[in-house]
Amino acid sequence: MPLLQSWRWYGPNDPVTLQDIKQAGASGIVSALHHMPHGEIWPLEQIQERKRIIEEAGFTWAVVESVPVHEAIKTRSADCGHYLENYRQTLRNLAACGITTVCYNFMPVLDWTRTNLAYVLENGAKALYFDWTDLAVFDLFILKRAAAAQDYAEAVVAEANKRAETYPASYLKQLEDIILMGVPTEGSITLEQLTASIGIYKEIGHEGLRENLAYFLESIMDVCEETDINMTIHPDDPPYPILGLPRIASNKADLLDIINRVDRAPNGICFCTGSLGAGRHNNAVEILKAVGHRVYFAHLRNVLKDEQGNFFESDHLAGDVDMYGVMRELVAINRKREQPIPFRPDHGHQMLDDLHKVTNPGYSAIGRLRGLAELRGLEMGVERSVFAV
Ligand code: CS2
Ligand code: MN
């Protein structure tokens, strides 16, 4: 049984159509009701309708990515109980429709963070890029966070000072928009909201956030066990603290802590090689070996880092992540499962015709098609050569 080749589809408004995805060769769809405000119960009828569209096009709805965790739960504020009840109900509604793998993250306020969404590679394709100095420009000169400078290397602060003077106002505005942007279609937050949240998370701290995650998991595990839902936490992206916000899903020890603290089978992991791979401290293959028994979903992509830790999203098979090693391990884990593990090419380059189109950053069709094709070939090669009997 091969892995379930999947593809993220943002729904009927996605410029990439289900027919495009058919041509790319995926068979599982990863989708969410992105229009639902965070924290509201997803109505059964809307889940059924999305499922109908996906299945009529010949796919299965393999994973819900994501059912977002409301900030009230992450910060365990007064109305936390209300949002937990809503979350449980959304899970029940999904299970009633037969959808049993759910992805989420526990990153404070922001989802993934990049500083450039159109970094031009040598071959003319565009990739997502994270640059410490540009983050420092944002932090020091746009957000103006108190004591931010101490979170950066001296050389980075010096260079950020220079860039802040030379960057045109339009570029600074663009940088602000990019950093404040959430997942496509889920909207952005304001500088004021970010500053307020940073203050709240400072109080909560690293250990507090870990406890809040454990509380969230404890609160939903009964429902998961009753309904056969597997939860999969997405690692922090990038996998270290930024903007003074705590991070608790950034490395092997974090992931082990998460699955051991609430040691129940539905408490699982979305193994994202690109997110983990952006940290110098992470060896994706080693992490997969440690937590593989709880991996129910995988995001496969690659990154290339420089000495400062800046990174761009590289070709799926060429980068700091040993994709052969990851695939070999993933195939081995999958062989022991009753249901295939879904994986998707997480992001792809904007390339060829897509360079002339308006696409969701990271989610244009052709770059992901290339990624999926390479990964599928790698899987077959591993399967035939390593596991052939
Ligand atoms: C995704 C994440 O686009 C991406 O990088 O992997 O946005 C992911 O969907 C969320 O973090 C999961 O909640
Ligand atoms: Mn990912």
Coordinates of C-alpha atoms and ligand atoms in Angstrom, one line a residue:
M1 CA 0.0 0.0 0.0
P2 CA 1.6 3.3 -1.1
L3 CA 1.4 6.5 0.8
L4 CA -1.7 8.6 -0.1
Q5 CA -0.5 11.3 -2.5
S6 CA -2.4 14.4 -1.5
W7 CA -2.7 18.0 -2.5
R8 CA -3.9 21.1 -0.5
W9 CA -6.9 22.7 -2.1
Y10 CA -8.2 25.9 -0.7
G11 CA -11.8 25.2 -1.9
P12 CA -13.9 26.5 -4.8
N13 CA -12.1 29.8 -4.8
D14 CA -8.6 28.3 -5.2
P15 CA -7.1 29.3 -8.6
V16 CA -5.9 25.7 -8.8
T17 CA -8.9 23.6 -9.8
L18 CA -9.7 20.0 -8.9
Q19 CA -9.2 19.1 -12.5
D20 CA -5.7 20.6 -12.3
I21 CA -5.1 18.4 -9.3
K22 CA -6.3 15.4 -11.2
Q23 CA -3.7 16.1 -13.8
A24 CA -1.0 16.5 -11.2
G25 CA -1.8 12.9 -10.2
A26 CA -2.9 13.4 -6.5
S27 CA -5.7 11.3 -5.2
G28 CA -6.2 12.7 -1.7
I29 CA -7.4 16.3 -1.0
V30 CA -6.3 18.3 2.0
S31 CA -8.9 21.1 2.6
A32 CA -10.6 23.2 5.2
L33 CA -13.5 25.6 5.5
H34 CA -11.2 28.6 5.3
H35 CA -14.1 31.0 5.3
M36 CA -15.2 29.9 8.8
P37 CA -14.1 32.4 11.4
H38 CA -11.7 30.9 13.8
G39 CA -13.4 29.2 16.8
E40 CA -16.9 28.8 15.2
I41 CA -18.5 25.4 14.9
W42 CA -18.2 24.1 11.3
P43 CA -21.8 23.3 10.3
L44 CA -22.4 19.7 9.2
E45 CA -24.1 20.8 6.0
Q46 CA -21.1 22.8 4.9
I47 CA -18.7 19.9 5.6
Q48 CA -21.0 17.6 3.6
E49 CA -21.1 20.1 0.7
R50 CA -17.3 20.4 0.5
K51 CA -17.0 16.6 0.8
R52 CA -19.5 16.2 -2.0
I53 CA -17.6 18.5 -4.3
I54 CA -14.3 16.7 -3.6
E55 CA -15.7 13.2 -4.1
E56 CA -17.7 14.0 -7.2
A57 CA -14.4 15.1 -8.7
G58 CA -13.0 11.6 -7.9
F59 CA -11.0 12.3 -4.8
T60 CA -11.2 11.5 -1.1
W61 CA -11.0 14.3 1.5
A62 CA -8.0 12.8 3.2
V63 CA -7.1 15.5 5.8
V64 CA -8.6 18.7 7.2
E65 CA -5.9 21.3 7.3
S66 CA -6.5 23.0 9.6
V67 CA -9.2 23.3 12.2
P68 CA -7.6 26.4 13.7
V69 CA -7.2 26.6 17.4
H70 CA -8.7 29.8 18.7
E71 CA -6.3 32.2 20.5
A72 CA -8.5 31.9 23.6
I73 CA -7.5 28.3 23.8
K74 CA -3.8 28.9 23.1
T75 CA -3.8 31.6 25.8
R76 CA -6.3 29.8 28.0
S77 CA -8.3 33.0 28.5
A78 CA -11.7 33.3 30.2
D79 CA -13.7 32.1 27.2
C80 CA -11.5 29.1 26.6
G81 CA -14.2 26.6 27.6
H82 CA -16.6 27.9 25.0
Y83 CA -14.0 27.5 22.2
L84 CA -13.1 24.0 23.4
E85 CA -16.7 23.0 23.2
N86 CA -16.9 24.4 19.7
Y87 CA -13.8 22.6 18.7
R88 CA -15.2 19.3 20.0
Q89 CA -18.4 19.9 18.1
T90 CA -16.5 20.6 14.9
L91 CA -14.6 17.3 15.4
R92 CA -17.8 15.4 15.8
N93 CA -19.3 17.0 12.7
L94 CA -16.2 16.1 10.7
A95 CA -16.2 12.5 12.0
A96 CA -19.9 12.2 11.1
C97 CA -18.8 12.9 7.5
G98 CA -16.1 10.3 7.8
I99 CA -13.2 12.7 7.9
T100 CA -10.8 11.5 10.6
T101 CA -7.4 13.2 10.2
V102 CA -7.2 16.8 11.4
C103 CA -4.2 19.1 11.3
Y104 CA -3.7 22.1 13.5
N105 CA -0.9 24.2 14.9
F106 CA -0.1 25.8 18.2
M107 CA 2.0 28.7 17.1
P108 CA 1.1 31.9 18.9
V109 CA -0.8 34.5 16.8
L110 CA 1.1 33.9 13.5
D111 CA 1.2 30.8 11.3
W112 CA 4.3 30.4 9.2
T113 CA 6.6 33.4 8.8
R114 CA 8.6 34.5 5.8
T115 CA 10.2 37.8 4.9
N116 CA 10.0 37.5 1.1
L117 CA 7.3 35.6 -0.9
A118 CA 9.0 36.0 -4.3
Y119 CA 12.7 35.3 -3.9
V120 CA 14.1 34.8 -7.4
L121 CA 16.1 31.6 -7.9
E122 CA 18.9 31.3 -10.4
N123 CA 16.6 29.6 -12.8
G124 CA 14.0 32.4 -12.6
A125 CA 11.5 30.5 -10.5
K126 CA 10.3 32.1 -7.2
A127 CA 10.5 30.7 -3.7
L128 CA 9.6 31.7 -0.2
Y129 CA 12.5 33.1 1.8
F130 CA 13.2 33.9 5.5
D131 CA 15.9 36.4 6.3
W132 CA 16.9 37.2 9.9
T133 CA 17.9 40.7 9.0
D134 CA 14.6 41.6 7.4
L135 CA 12.8 40.1 10.4
A136 CA 14.9 42.4 12.6
V137 CA 14.0 45.4 10.4
F138 CA 10.4 44.6 11.0
D139 CA 10.8 44.0 14.7
L140 CA 13.0 47.0 15.4
F141 CA 11.7 49.6 13.1
I142 CA 8.1 48.7 12.2
L143 CA 6.8 46.8 15.2
K144 CA 9.2 48.7 17.5
R145 CA 9.1 45.9 20.1
A146 CA 10.8 46.8 23.4
A147 CA 14.2 45.2 23.8
A148 CA 13.9 43.4 20.5
A149 CA 17.6 44.0 19.6
Q150 CA 18.8 41.6 22.3
D151 CA 17.1 38.7 20.4
Y152 CA 19.4 39.1 17.3
A153 CA 23.1 38.7 16.6
E154 CA 25.0 41.9 16.7
A155 CA 25.9 41.7 13.0
V156 CA 22.2 41.3 12.2
V157 CA 21.2 44.4 14.2
A158 CA 24.0 46.4 12.5
E159 CA 22.8 45.3 9.0
A160 CA 19.2 45.9 9.9
N161 CA 20.0 49.5 10.9
K162 CA 21.5 50.0 7.5
R163 CA 18.6 48.4 5.6
A164 CA 16.0 50.4 7.6
E165 CA 17.6 53.6 6.2
T166 CA 17.9 52.4 2.6
Y167 CA 14.7 50.5 2.1
P168 CA 12.0 52.6 0.4
A169 CA 8.8 53.1 2.4
S170 CA 6.9 50.8 -0.1
Y171 CA 9.3 48.0 0.6
L172 CA 8.9 48.4 4.4
K173 CA 5.2 48.3 3.9
Q174 CA 5.5 45.1 1.9
L175 CA 7.6 43.5 4.5
E176 CA 5.0 44.4 7.2
D177 CA 2.2 42.9 5.1
I178 CA 4.2 39.7 4.4
I179 CA 5.0 39.1 8.1
L180 CA 1.5 39.9 9.3
M181 CA -0.1 37.7 6.6
G182 CA -1.6 34.5 8.0
V183 CA -2.5 31.5 5.9
P184 CA -4.0 32.6 2.5
T185 CA -7.7 33.4 2.8
E186 CA -7.6 33.6 6.6
G187 CA -6.6 37.2 6.8
S188 CA -4.0 39.2 8.6
I189 CA -3.6 40.8 12.0
T190 CA -2.6 44.4 12.8
L191 CA 0.6 45.6 14.4
E192 CA -1.4 46.7 17.5
Q193 CA -2.9 43.2 17.8
L194 CA 0.5 41.6 17.4
T195 CA 2.0 43.8 20.1
A196 CA -0.8 43.1 22.5
S197 CA -0.4 39.3 21.9
I198 CA 3.3 39.4 22.4
G199 CA 2.6 40.9 25.9
I200 CA 0.1 38.2 26.7
Y201 CA 2.5 35.4 25.6
K202 CA 5.3 36.9 27.6
E203 CA 3.2 36.2 30.7
I204 CA 2.4 32.7 29.6
G205 CA 5.9 31.8 28.7
H206 CA 7.3 28.6 27.2
E207 CA 6.2 26.2 30.0
G208 CA 2.8 27.9 30.2
L209 CA 2.2 27.4 26.5
R210 CA 3.1 23.7 26.8
E211 CA 0.6 23.4 29.6
N212 CA -2.1 25.1 27.5
L213 CA -1.4 22.7 24.6
A214 CA -1.7 19.7 27.0
Y215 CA -4.9 21.1 28.3
F216 CA -6.3 21.5 24.8
L217 CA -5.3 17.9 24.0
E218 CA -6.8 16.5 27.2
S219 CA -10.0 18.3 26.5
I220 CA -10.5 16.8 23.0
M221 CA -9.0 13.3 23.3
D222 CA -12.2 11.7 24.5
V223 CA -14.0 12.9 21.5
C224 CA -11.1 11.8 19.2
E225 CA -11.2 8.4 20.7
E226 CA -15.0 8.1 20.4
T227 CA -14.9 9.2 16.8
D228 CA -11.6 7.8 15.5
I229 CA -10.2 11.2 14.8
N230 CA -6.4 11.6 14.7
M231 CA -5.1 15.0 15.5
T232 CA -1.8 16.1 13.9
I233 CA 0.1 19.1 15.2
H234 CA 2.1 21.0 12.6
P235 CA 5.6 22.0 13.7
D236 CA 6.5 25.7 14.2
D237 CA 7.6 27.4 11.1
P238 CA 10.4 28.5 11.4
P239 CA 11.3 26.2 14.3
Y240 CA 12.6 28.7 16.8
P241 CA 11.1 31.7 18.8
I242 CA 10.6 34.8 16.8
L243 CA 9.3 38.3 17.8
G244 CA 9.6 37.2 21.5
L245 CA 6.8 34.6 21.1
P246 CA 7.3 31.2 22.7
R247 CA 7.5 28.1 20.5
I248 CA 6.8 24.6 21.7
A249 CA 6.8 22.4 18.6
S250 CA 10.2 23.1 17.1
N251 CA 12.5 20.1 17.6
K252 CA 12.6 16.4 18.6
A253 CA 12.4 17.1 22.3
D254 CA 9.3 19.3 21.9
L255 CA 7.5 16.7 19.7
L256 CA 8.4 13.9 22.2
D257 CA 7.1 16.1 25.0
I258 CA 3.8 16.7 23.2
I259 CA 3.1 13.0 22.5
N260 CA 4.3 11.8 25.9
R261 CA 2.6 14.4 28.0
V262 CA -0.8 13.4 26.6
D263 CA 0.0 9.8 25.8
R264 CA -3.0 8.8 23.8
A265 CA -3.1 7.5 20.3
P266 CA -5.0 10.3 18.6
N267 CA -2.4 12.8 19.8
G268 CA -0.3 12.8 16.6
I269 CA 2.0 14.8 14.5
C270 CA 2.0 16.3 11.0
F271 CA 5.6 15.7 10.0
C272 CA 6.6 18.8 8.1
T273 CA 10.2 18.4 6.8
G274 CA 10.5 21.9 5.6
S275 CA 9.4 23.5 8.9
L276 CA 11.7 21.3 11.0
G277 CA 14.5 21.4 8.4
A278 CA 14.8 25.2 8.7
G279 CA 16.4 24.7 12.1
R280 CA 20.0 23.8 12.3
H281 CA 19.3 21.8 15.4
N282 CA 17.0 19.4 13.5
N283 CA 17.8 16.2 11.6
A284 CA 14.5 15.2 10.0
V285 CA 15.3 11.6 9.6
E286 CA 16.3 11.2 13.2
I287 CA 13.1 13.0 14.4
L288 CA 10.9 10.8 12.2
K289 CA 12.5 7.7 13.7
A290 CA 11.7 9.1 17.2
V291 CA 8.1 10.1 16.7
G292 CA 7.1 8.1 13.6
H293 CA 4.6 5.9 15.5
R294 CA 2.5 9.1 15.9
V295 CA 2.9 10.5 12.5
Y296 CA -0.5 10.5 10.7
F297 CA 0.2 13.1 8.0
A298 CA 3.3 14.4 6.3
H299 CA 4.4 17.6 4.5
L300 CA 7.4 17.0 2.3
R301 CA 9.5 19.9 1.1
N302 CA 13.0 21.1 1.4
V303 CA 15.0 24.2 2.5
L304 CA 18.5 25.5 2.1
K305 CA 20.0 27.5 4.9
D306 CA 23.1 29.8 5.0
E307 CA 25.5 30.3 7.9
Q308 CA 23.2 33.0 9.5
G309 CA 20.3 30.6 9.4
N310 CA 18.4 32.5 6.7
F311 CA 16.8 30.0 4.4
F312 CA 14.8 29.6 1.2
E313 CA 12.5 26.8 0.1
S314 CA 14.6 24.7 -2.3
D315 CA 13.7 21.9 -4.8
H316 CA 11.9 19.1 -3.0
L317 CA 14.8 16.6 -3.4
A318 CA 17.7 19.0 -3.1
G319 CA 18.3 20.8 0.2
D320 CA 19.3 20.4 3.8
V321 CA 16.7 17.7 4.4
D322 CA 17.7 14.2 3.4
M323 CA 14.5 13.5 1.5
Y324 CA 15.7 10.0 0.5
G325 CA 16.2 9.2 4.2
V326 CA 12.8 10.7 5.2
M327 CA 11.0 8.8 2.4
R328 CA 12.7 5.5 3.3
E329 CA 11.6 5.9 6.9
L330 CA 8.1 7.1 6.0
V331 CA 7.6 4.1 3.7
A332 CA 8.8 1.8 6.4
I333 CA 6.3 3.3 8.9
N334 CA 3.5 3.2 6.3
R335 CA 4.0 -0.4 5.6
K336 CA 2.9 -1.2 9.2
R337 CA -0.3 0.9 8.9
E338 CA -3.8 -0.2 8.0
Q339 CA -4.6 3.2 6.4
P340 CA -2.0 4.9 4.1
I341 CA -0.3 7.9 5.5
P342 CA -1.3 11.0 3.4
F343 CA 1.5 13.2 2.3
R344 CA 1.5 16.4 0.3
P345 CA 4.2 18.4 -1.4
D346 CA 3.9 21.2 1.1
H347 CA 4.9 24.2 -1.0
G348 CA 6.3 24.5 -4.5
H349 CA 8.1 27.2 -6.5
Q350 CA 6.2 29.6 -8.6
M351 CA 7.5 28.7 -12.1
L352 CA 6.7 28.5 -15.8
D353 CA 3.2 29.8 -16.6
D354 CA 2.4 30.3 -13.0
L355 CA 4.9 33.3 -12.9
H356 CA 2.2 35.2 -14.9
K357 CA -0.6 34.2 -12.6
V358 CA -1.9 35.4 -9.3
T359 CA -1.4 32.4 -7.0
N360 CA -1.4 31.7 -3.2
P361 CA 2.2 32.1 -2.1
G362 CA 3.8 28.6 -2.0
Y363 CA 0.6 27.1 -3.5
S364 CA 0.9 27.5 -7.2
A365 CA 0.2 24.4 -9.3
I366 CA 3.3 23.7 -11.4
G367 CA 5.9 23.9 -8.6
R368 CA 3.9 21.5 -6.5
L369 CA 3.2 19.3 -9.5
R370 CA 7.0 19.0 -9.9
G371 CA 7.4 18.3 -6.2
L372 CA 4.8 15.6 -6.2
A373 CA 6.2 14.0 -9.3
E374 CA 9.7 13.8 -7.8
L375 CA 8.4 12.6 -4.4
R376 CA 6.2 9.9 -6.1
G377 CA 9.2 8.7 -8.1
L378 CA 11.3 8.6 -4.9
E379 CA 8.7 6.6 -3.1
M380 CA 8.5 4.1 -5.9
G381 CA 12.3 3.8 -6.0
V382 CA 12.5 3.2 -2.3
E383 CA 9.6 0.8 -2.3
R384 CA 11.1 -1.3 -5.1
S385 CA 14.7 -1.2 -4.1
V386 CA 14.6 -1.2 -0.3
F387 CA 11.5 -3.2 0.5
A388 CA 11.3 -5.5 -2.5
V389 CA 10.8 -9.1 -1.4
Ligands
CS2_1 C1 1.3 25.0 6.1 C2 0.8 25.6 7.4 O1 1.4 26.6 4.3 C3 2.0 26.0 5.2 O2 3.2 26.2 5.5 O3 2.1 24.0 6.3 O4 0.2 26.9 7.1 C4 -0.1 24.7 8.0 O5 -1.3 24.6 7.3 C5 -0.6 25.2 9.4 O6 0.5 25.6 10.2 C6 -1.3 24.0 10.1 O7 -2.1 24.5 11.0
MN2 MN 4.1 22.3 6.5

